[in-house]
Amino acid sequence: MKRRAWAVVLFAVSAALVLVGLTQGEFGSVFEKAVTVCLSCIGIG
Amino acid sequence: MPIHIKRRWTQGLSALAVNAYIPTLIRGKIYQGKIKGVCVPVLNCYSCPSALGACPIGSIQNFMATLKFNLSLPQYQLGLYVIGSLGLVGSLLGRFPCGWLCPFGFIQDLFHKIPSPKLSIPKFLNWGKYIVLALMVFALPLFLLDEYGMGKTWFCAWICPAGTLEAGIPLVILNPGLRSQIGFMFFWKVGVLLFFLAWMIFSYRPFCRTTCPLGAILGLFNRASLFRLVVDEEKCKTCDACSKDCPVQIKVHESPNSPECIRCLKCVEACPRGAVAYDFPFFNRPSRKKFRGAAIASSTDEERRPA
């Protein structure tokens, strides 16, 4: 039960982090990076 | 259907699902739909032409690399969305996505099928992934900045073989504009990819076990996640059948929820007495009477003590 409680606490904290990140516009920042070719990922630049 | 067959099918379908947008693959461009901002819990380069989601490791590095610049605006983007997304998956599943969902893990599994002498990996190399995570994903992008206060994505640039395989090589082949720009870094990354491709023939999942920063993050959740392995103290005769079959060399009956465990569940299949099982709420949960260790079985002697 203790372990399950830890998992639930971690899940709740993670959900809170996601919400805070979303309110800061981080989804848009991730999207902008993800739709541009990452030159360092492909070994250019 | 045996677990290992289910796993192989799941891995294949997952690799297709996260890279499902084929039209961009043909055109040599990358998918730019709205869902690209969703972080997938696997190492799948977002510059792969057909990738539908964002790589969490690439995204974290970008947040670290732009943190100082963003704070000067001031814009408080700390990467909490990405870290929280990984926390959601980790707290539910631990490292299960490594074993069942990751396309690069699937590639490693397939390469390991090539007949060859099989070599174990020294345990101390397991620490490599934590060093890569701390240094190349967080520290270097955060602290090694140019004159504008911007860092670089060091792991993507110098190491990530998934990026080379899924994005670099296809884009360079399909896109003449990019082809003309390749230089030392491209050949360095191809060299790193070839090194890991060769190693994965001889050793099981060398990249996941020694280098992958995503595996390092999700592994930290293994001991606390809702999905876990349990060992029945009464049935287990410590015959070591589970450990002998464990591809990542874990002493399963001693440490069923080790951070190294990728949840392939080979140990569940291997145990001749059915003493090893997985536990996940509402999904094939072993009863408390049958599995006395279900609620407490874990990596320490105290946790393995019968209830």
Short mmCIF file of C-alpha atoms in Angstrom, two decimals:
data_model
loop_
_atom_site.label_atom_id
_atom_site.label_comp_id
_atom_site.label_asym_id
_atom_site.label_seq_id
_atom_site.Cartn_x
_atom_site.Cartn_y
_atom_site.Cartn_z
CA MET A 1 0.00 0.00 0.00
CA LYS A 2 2.86 2.34 0.85
CA ARG A 3 4.42 1.80 -2.55
CA ARG A 4 1.11 2.38 -4.27
CA ALA A 5 0.67 5.60 -2.32
CA TRP A 6 4.11 6.75 -3.50
CA ALA A 7 3.13 6.07 -7.09
CA VAL A 8 -0.06 8.07 -6.67
CA VAL A 9 1.85 10.97 -5.08
CA LEU A 10 4.39 10.92 -7.93
CA PHE A 11 1.57 10.84 -10.46
CA ALA A 12 -0.16 13.79 -8.82
CA VAL A 13 3.06 15.83 -8.63
CA SER A 14 3.80 15.02 -12.28
CA ALA A 15 0.30 16.07 -13.32
CA ALA A 16 0.80 19.36 -11.45
CA LEU A 17 4.14 19.91 -13.24
CA VAL A 18 2.47 19.30 -16.59
CA LEU A 19 -0.26 21.83 -15.76
CA VAL A 20 2.26 24.46 -14.63
CA GLY A 21 4.31 23.86 -17.78
CA LEU A 22 1.24 24.18 -19.97
CA THR A 23 0.26 27.48 -18.35
CA GLN A 24 3.77 28.77 -19.15
CA GLY A 25 3.29 27.96 -22.82
CA GLU A 26 5.72 25.06 -22.86
CA PHE A 27 3.55 22.96 -25.17
CA GLY A 28 3.97 25.63 -27.84
CA SER A 29 7.73 25.74 -27.32
CA VAL A 30 8.02 21.94 -27.65
CA PHE A 31 5.82 22.08 -30.75
CA GLU A 32 7.95 24.82 -32.37
CA LYS A 33 11.14 22.83 -31.85
CA ALA A 34 9.53 19.57 -32.96
CA VAL A 35 8.23 20.90 -36.28
CA THR A 36 11.61 22.38 -37.26
CA VAL A 37 14.33 20.07 -38.55
CA CYS A 38 16.77 19.65 -35.65
CA LEU A 39 20.11 20.12 -37.37
CA SER A 40 22.12 18.85 -34.42
CA CYS A 41 19.94 15.71 -34.28
CA ILE A 42 20.77 14.86 -37.86
CA GLY A 43 24.44 15.74 -37.54
CA ILE A 44 24.46 19.10 -39.31
CA GLY A 45 25.35 22.16 -37.29
CA MET B 1 -0.27 -15.86 -26.79
CA PRO B 2 3.12 -16.06 -25.00
CA ILE B 3 4.36 -12.82 -23.46
CA HIS B 4 7.42 -12.55 -25.71
CA ILE B 5 5.26 -12.76 -28.84
CA LYS B 6 2.88 -10.12 -27.45
CA ARG B 7 5.88 -7.94 -26.72
CA ARG B 8 7.32 -8.27 -30.23
CA TRP B 9 3.96 -7.32 -31.78
CA THR B 10 3.55 -4.40 -29.38
CA GLN B 11 7.05 -3.13 -30.17
CA GLY B 12 6.42 -3.29 -33.92
CA LEU B 13 3.03 -1.61 -33.69
CA SER B 14 4.41 1.07 -31.37
CA ALA B 15 7.30 1.83 -33.76
CA LEU B 16 4.76 2.28 -36.54
CA ALA B 17 2.34 4.26 -34.38
CA VAL B 18 4.86 6.92 -33.31
CA ASN B 19 6.11 7.20 -36.91
CA ALA B 20 2.79 6.89 -38.68
CA TYR B 21 2.78 9.91 -40.99
CA ILE B 22 4.19 8.41 -44.18
CA PRO B 23 3.60 11.27 -46.70
CA THR B 24 6.38 13.39 -45.16
CA LEU B 25 8.73 10.40 -45.27
CA ILE B 26 8.27 10.26 -49.05
CA ARG B 27 8.72 14.04 -49.46
CA GLY B 28 11.83 14.28 -47.24
CA LYS B 29 10.17 16.82 -44.90
CA ILE B 30 9.00 16.41 -41.31
CA TYR B 31 5.44 16.09 -40.01
CA GLN B 32 4.15 19.40 -38.63
CA GLY B 33 0.69 18.53 -37.28
CA LYS B 34 -0.71 19.84 -33.99
CA ILE B 35 0.04 16.69 -32.00
CA LYS B 36 3.78 17.11 -32.60
CA GLY B 37 3.95 19.00 -29.29
CA VAL B 38 2.97 15.86 -27.34
CA CYS B 39 6.01 14.16 -25.79
CA VAL B 40 6.20 10.44 -26.50
CA PRO B 41 7.67 8.30 -23.65
CA VAL B 42 10.22 6.69 -25.99
CA LEU B 43 13.46 7.69 -27.72
CA ASN B 44 12.08 8.66 -31.12
CA CYS B 45 13.65 11.63 -32.87
CA TYR B 46 11.20 14.42 -33.65
CA SER B 47 13.12 15.12 -36.81
CA CYS B 48 12.24 11.68 -38.12
CA PRO B 49 10.13 12.66 -41.15
CA SER B 50 7.11 10.59 -40.09
CA ALA B 51 7.33 11.16 -36.30
CA LEU B 52 3.99 12.19 -34.79
CA GLY B 53 5.28 13.35 -31.41
CA ALA B 54 8.21 15.10 -29.71
CA CYS B 55 11.26 13.40 -28.21
CA PRO B 56 11.29 14.16 -24.47
CA ILE B 57 15.10 14.12 -24.27
CA GLY B 58 15.47 16.56 -27.16
CA SER B 59 12.77 18.76 -25.60
CA ILE B 60 14.43 18.83 -22.16
CA GLN B 61 17.75 19.81 -23.74
CA ASN B 62 16.08 22.62 -25.64
CA PHE B 63 14.53 23.98 -22.44
CA MET B 64 17.90 23.78 -20.66
CA ALA B 65 19.72 25.38 -23.60
CA THR B 66 17.32 28.34 -23.72
CA LEU B 67 16.69 28.68 -19.97
CA LYS B 68 19.00 31.64 -19.32
CA PHE B 69 17.81 33.45 -22.42
CA ASN B 70 14.15 32.81 -21.56
CA LEU B 71 14.61 34.01 -17.99
CA SER B 72 16.09 37.26 -19.30
CA LEU B 73 12.88 37.98 -21.26
CA PRO B 74 11.44 37.08 -18.58
CA GLN B 75 9.75 33.86 -19.66
CA TYR B 76 9.58 31.10 -17.04
CA GLN B 77 9.83 27.97 -19.14
CA LEU B 78 11.69 25.35 -17.09
CA GLY B 79 10.67 22.24 -19.05
CA LEU B 80 8.10 21.24 -16.42
CA TYR B 81 5.69 20.03 -19.10
CA VAL B 82 8.24 17.51 -20.41
CA ILE B 83 9.51 16.42 -16.99
CA GLY B 84 5.92 16.09 -15.75
CA SER B 85 4.96 14.05 -18.82
CA LEU B 86 7.78 11.62 -18.08
CA GLY B 87 6.71 11.56 -14.43
CA LEU B 88 3.17 10.60 -15.42
CA VAL B 89 4.40 7.68 -17.50
CA GLY B 90 7.11 6.72 -14.99
CA SER B 91 4.81 6.68 -11.97
CA LEU B 92 2.37 4.43 -13.81
CA LEU B 93 4.69 2.14 -15.77
CA GLY B 94 8.31 2.69 -14.73
CA ARG B 95 10.59 1.46 -17.50
CA PHE B 96 7.87 -0.55 -19.24
CA PRO B 97 8.00 1.73 -22.34
CA CYS B 98 11.70 0.78 -22.80
CA GLY B 99 10.83 -2.89 -23.12
CA TRP B 100 7.54 -2.67 -24.96
CA LEU B 101 7.21 0.63 -26.81
CA CYS B 102 10.58 2.18 -27.72
CA PRO B 103 11.38 1.92 -31.46
CA PHE B 104 15.13 2.12 -30.84
CA GLY B 105 14.83 -0.62 -28.22
CA PHE B 106 12.98 -2.71 -30.82
CA ILE B 107 15.82 -2.18 -33.30
CA GLN B 108 18.32 -3.31 -30.66
CA ASP B 109 16.26 -6.42 -29.95
CA LEU B 110 16.18 -7.28 -33.66
CA PHE B 111 19.93 -6.77 -34.11
CA HIS B 112 20.60 -9.00 -31.11
CA LYS B 113 18.81 -11.82 -32.97
CA ILE B 114 21.72 -11.94 -35.45
CA PRO B 115 23.65 -15.14 -34.63
CA SER B 116 26.94 -14.29 -32.91
CA PRO B 117 28.81 -14.91 -29.67
CA LYS B 118 26.83 -13.09 -26.95
CA LEU B 119 28.67 -10.91 -24.45
CA SER B 120 27.52 -9.57 -21.10
CA ILE B 121 27.93 -5.89 -20.23
CA PRO B 122 30.01 -5.03 -17.12
CA LYS B 123 27.73 -3.63 -14.42
CA PHE B 124 29.72 -0.45 -13.90
CA LEU B 125 28.81 0.65 -17.45
CA ASN B 126 25.17 0.91 -16.31
CA TRP B 127 26.19 4.16 -14.58
CA GLY B 128 27.02 5.67 -17.95
CA LYS B 129 23.43 6.59 -18.68
CA TYR B 130 23.16 8.65 -15.49
CA ILE B 131 26.36 10.50 -16.38
CA VAL B 132 25.01 11.15 -19.90
CA LEU B 133 21.72 12.38 -18.41
CA ALA B 134 23.35 14.70 -15.89
CA LEU B 135 26.08 16.00 -18.17
CA MET B 136 24.78 16.05 -21.73
CA VAL B 137 21.05 16.53 -21.16
CA PHE B 138 21.15 18.99 -18.24
CA ALA B 139 24.56 20.44 -17.33
CA LEU B 140 26.20 21.21 -20.69
CA PRO B 141 23.09 22.69 -22.38
CA LEU B 142 22.45 24.73 -19.21
CA PHE B 143 25.94 26.06 -18.48
CA LEU B 144 27.95 26.03 -21.71
CA LEU B 145 26.44 29.06 -23.40
CA ASP B 146 27.30 31.25 -26.37
CA GLU B 147 27.49 35.05 -26.28
CA TYR B 148 23.67 35.28 -26.53
CA GLY B 149 23.13 33.04 -23.52
CA MET B 150 22.04 30.07 -25.60
CA GLY B 151 23.25 26.51 -25.08
CA LYS B 152 23.32 23.50 -27.38
CA THR B 153 21.62 20.12 -27.41
CA TRP B 154 24.75 18.14 -26.64
CA PHE B 155 23.24 14.67 -26.43
CA CYS B 156 21.43 15.09 -29.77
CA ALA B 157 24.50 16.57 -31.42
CA TRP B 158 27.19 14.16 -30.23
CA ILE B 159 25.58 10.88 -29.24
CA CYS B 160 21.94 10.10 -30.07
CA PRO B 161 22.10 7.18 -32.54
CA ALA B 162 18.29 7.13 -32.76
CA GLY B 163 18.39 10.62 -34.27
CA THR B 164 20.97 9.54 -36.84
CA LEU B 165 19.07 6.40 -37.79
CA GLU B 166 15.53 7.79 -37.79
CA ALA B 167 16.17 11.35 -38.91
CA GLY B 168 19.71 12.07 -40.09
CA ILE B 169 20.14 9.31 -42.64
CA PRO B 170 16.58 9.45 -44.10
CA LEU B 171 16.60 13.26 -44.40
CA VAL B 172 20.05 13.38 -45.94
CA ILE B 173 19.00 10.74 -48.48
CA LEU B 174 15.65 12.37 -49.27
CA ASN B 175 16.54 16.05 -49.05
CA PRO B 176 19.26 17.34 -51.44
CA GLY B 177 19.42 20.68 -49.59
CA LEU B 178 20.51 18.94 -46.40
CA ARG B 179 22.81 16.57 -48.24
CA SER B 180 24.97 19.44 -49.37
CA GLN B 181 25.54 20.54 -45.74
CA ILE B 182 26.90 17.34 -44.23
CA GLY B 183 30.34 17.46 -42.65
CA PHE B 184 32.36 16.09 -39.75
CA MET B 185 29.42 15.95 -37.30
CA PHE B 186 27.31 13.84 -39.62
CA PHE B 187 30.07 11.28 -40.10
CA TRP B 188 30.81 11.33 -36.34
CA LYS B 189 27.15 10.51 -35.63
CA VAL B 190 27.08 7.78 -38.26
CA GLY B 191 30.19 6.37 -36.56
CA VAL B 192 28.43 6.39 -33.17
CA LEU B 193 25.41 4.69 -34.73
CA LEU B 194 27.58 2.00 -36.36
CA PHE B 195 29.36 1.43 -33.04
CA PHE B 196 26.07 0.78 -31.24
CA LEU B 197 24.65 -1.29 -34.12
CA ALA B 198 27.70 -3.55 -33.94
CA TRP B 199 27.60 -3.73 -30.13
CA MET B 200 23.89 -4.63 -30.07
CA ILE B 201 24.61 -7.73 -32.16
CA PHE B 202 26.91 -9.05 -29.41
CA SER B 203 25.31 -7.59 -26.26
CA TYR B 204 21.67 -7.11 -25.34
CA ARG B 205 20.52 -3.48 -25.58
CA PRO B 206 23.88 -1.80 -24.96
CA PHE B 207 22.52 1.66 -25.69
CA CYS B 208 19.57 1.35 -23.26
CA ARG B 209 21.79 -0.02 -20.52
CA THR B 210 24.83 2.23 -20.77
CA THR B 211 23.83 5.45 -22.49
CA CYS B 212 20.10 6.17 -22.82
CA PRO B 213 19.11 9.17 -20.67
CA LEU B 214 15.41 8.37 -21.07
CA GLY B 215 16.02 4.90 -19.65
CA ALA B 216 17.87 6.55 -16.77
CA ILE B 217 14.87 8.78 -16.00
CA LEU B 218 12.21 6.07 -16.30
CA GLY B 219 14.39 3.59 -14.39
CA LEU B 220 14.30 5.89 -11.37
CA PHE B 221 10.55 5.23 -11.19
CA ASN B 222 10.80 1.42 -11.32
CA ARG B 223 10.78 0.98 -7.56
CA ALA B 224 7.75 3.22 -7.06
CA SER B 225 5.65 2.72 -10.19
CA LEU B 226 2.20 1.14 -10.13
CA PHE B 227 3.36 -1.48 -12.64
CA ARG B 228 5.79 -3.74 -10.82
CA LEU B 229 7.17 -7.22 -10.61
CA VAL B 230 6.35 -9.34 -7.60
CA VAL B 231 8.00 -12.49 -6.27
CA ASP B 232 6.01 -15.06 -4.32
CA GLU B 233 8.17 -15.88 -1.32
CA GLU B 234 6.58 -19.29 -0.81
CA LYS B 235 6.95 -20.47 -4.39
CA CYS B 236 10.41 -19.04 -5.07
CA LYS B 237 13.15 -21.61 -4.49
CA THR B 238 15.88 -19.20 -5.67
CA CYS B 239 16.71 -21.59 -8.52
CA ASP B 240 17.90 -18.55 -10.53
CA ALA B 241 15.92 -19.53 -13.65
CA CYS B 242 14.57 -15.95 -13.81
CA SER B 243 18.03 -14.40 -13.54
CA LYS B 244 19.51 -16.77 -16.12
CA ASP B 245 16.86 -15.68 -18.62
CA CYS B 246 17.02 -11.99 -17.71
CA PRO B 247 18.52 -10.19 -20.73
CA VAL B 248 19.72 -7.26 -18.63
CA GLN B 249 21.42 -9.46 -16.02
CA ILE B 250 19.27 -8.68 -12.97
CA LYS B 251 18.97 -10.97 -9.96
CA VAL B 252 15.19 -10.94 -10.34
CA HIS B 253 14.33 -12.75 -7.11
CA GLU B 254 16.50 -10.32 -5.15
CA SER B 255 15.70 -7.11 -6.98
CA PRO B 256 12.58 -7.47 -9.13
CA ASN B 257 12.14 -3.72 -9.52
CA SER B 258 15.73 -2.75 -10.25
CA PRO B 259 16.16 0.49 -12.26
CA GLU B 260 17.84 -1.67 -14.92
CA CYS B 261 14.70 -3.76 -15.52
CA ILE B 262 13.06 -2.90 -18.85
CA ARG B 263 9.94 -4.96 -17.98
CA CYS B 264 10.38 -7.45 -20.81
CA LEU B 265 8.75 -10.02 -18.49
CA LYS B 266 11.00 -12.86 -19.63
CA CYS B 267 11.41 -13.74 -15.96
CA VAL B 268 7.65 -14.22 -15.66
CA GLU B 269 7.79 -16.74 -18.50
CA ALA B 270 11.00 -18.35 -17.24
CA CYS B 271 9.98 -19.14 -13.67
CA PRO B 272 9.07 -22.86 -13.55
CA ARG B 273 6.99 -22.36 -10.39
CA GLY B 274 5.10 -19.25 -11.41
CA ALA B 275 6.67 -17.34 -8.55
CA VAL B 276 7.36 -14.18 -10.58
CA ALA B 277 4.40 -12.12 -11.75
CA TYR B 278 3.58 -8.57 -12.65
CA ASP B 279 1.18 -6.42 -10.71
CA PHE B 280 -0.79 -3.54 -12.10
CA PRO B 281 -4.09 -2.25 -10.70
CA PHE B 282 -7.16 -3.66 -12.49
CA PHE B 283 -4.95 -5.67 -14.87
CA ASN B 284 -3.99 -9.25 -14.07
CA ARG B 285 -3.32 -8.36 -10.47
CA PRO B 286 -2.15 -11.33 -8.39
CA SER B 287 -4.24 -11.91 -5.29
CA ARG B 288 -2.69 -11.18 -1.93
CA LYS B 289 -3.23 -14.76 -0.77
CA LYS B 290 -1.52 -16.21 -3.81
CA PHE B 291 1.30 -13.67 -3.90
CA ARG B 292 2.19 -12.83 -0.36
CA GLY B 293 4.84 -10.42 -1.56
CA ALA B 294 2.52 -8.63 -3.98
CA ALA B 295 2.08 -5.52 -1.91
CA ILE B 296 5.62 -5.37 -0.70
CA ALA B 297 7.95 -7.38 -2.91
CA SER B 298 10.72 -5.18 -4.13
CA SER B 299 14.43 -4.79 -4.14
CA THR B 300 15.34 -4.94 -0.49
CA ASP B 301 15.32 -7.79 1.98
CA GLU B 302 12.89 -5.88 4.15
CA GLU B 303 10.46 -5.50 1.27
CA ARG B 304 10.79 -9.15 0.35
CA ARG B 305 9.88 -10.34 3.83
CA PRO B 306 6.63 -12.39 3.72
CA ALA B 307 3.56 -10.51 4.96
#
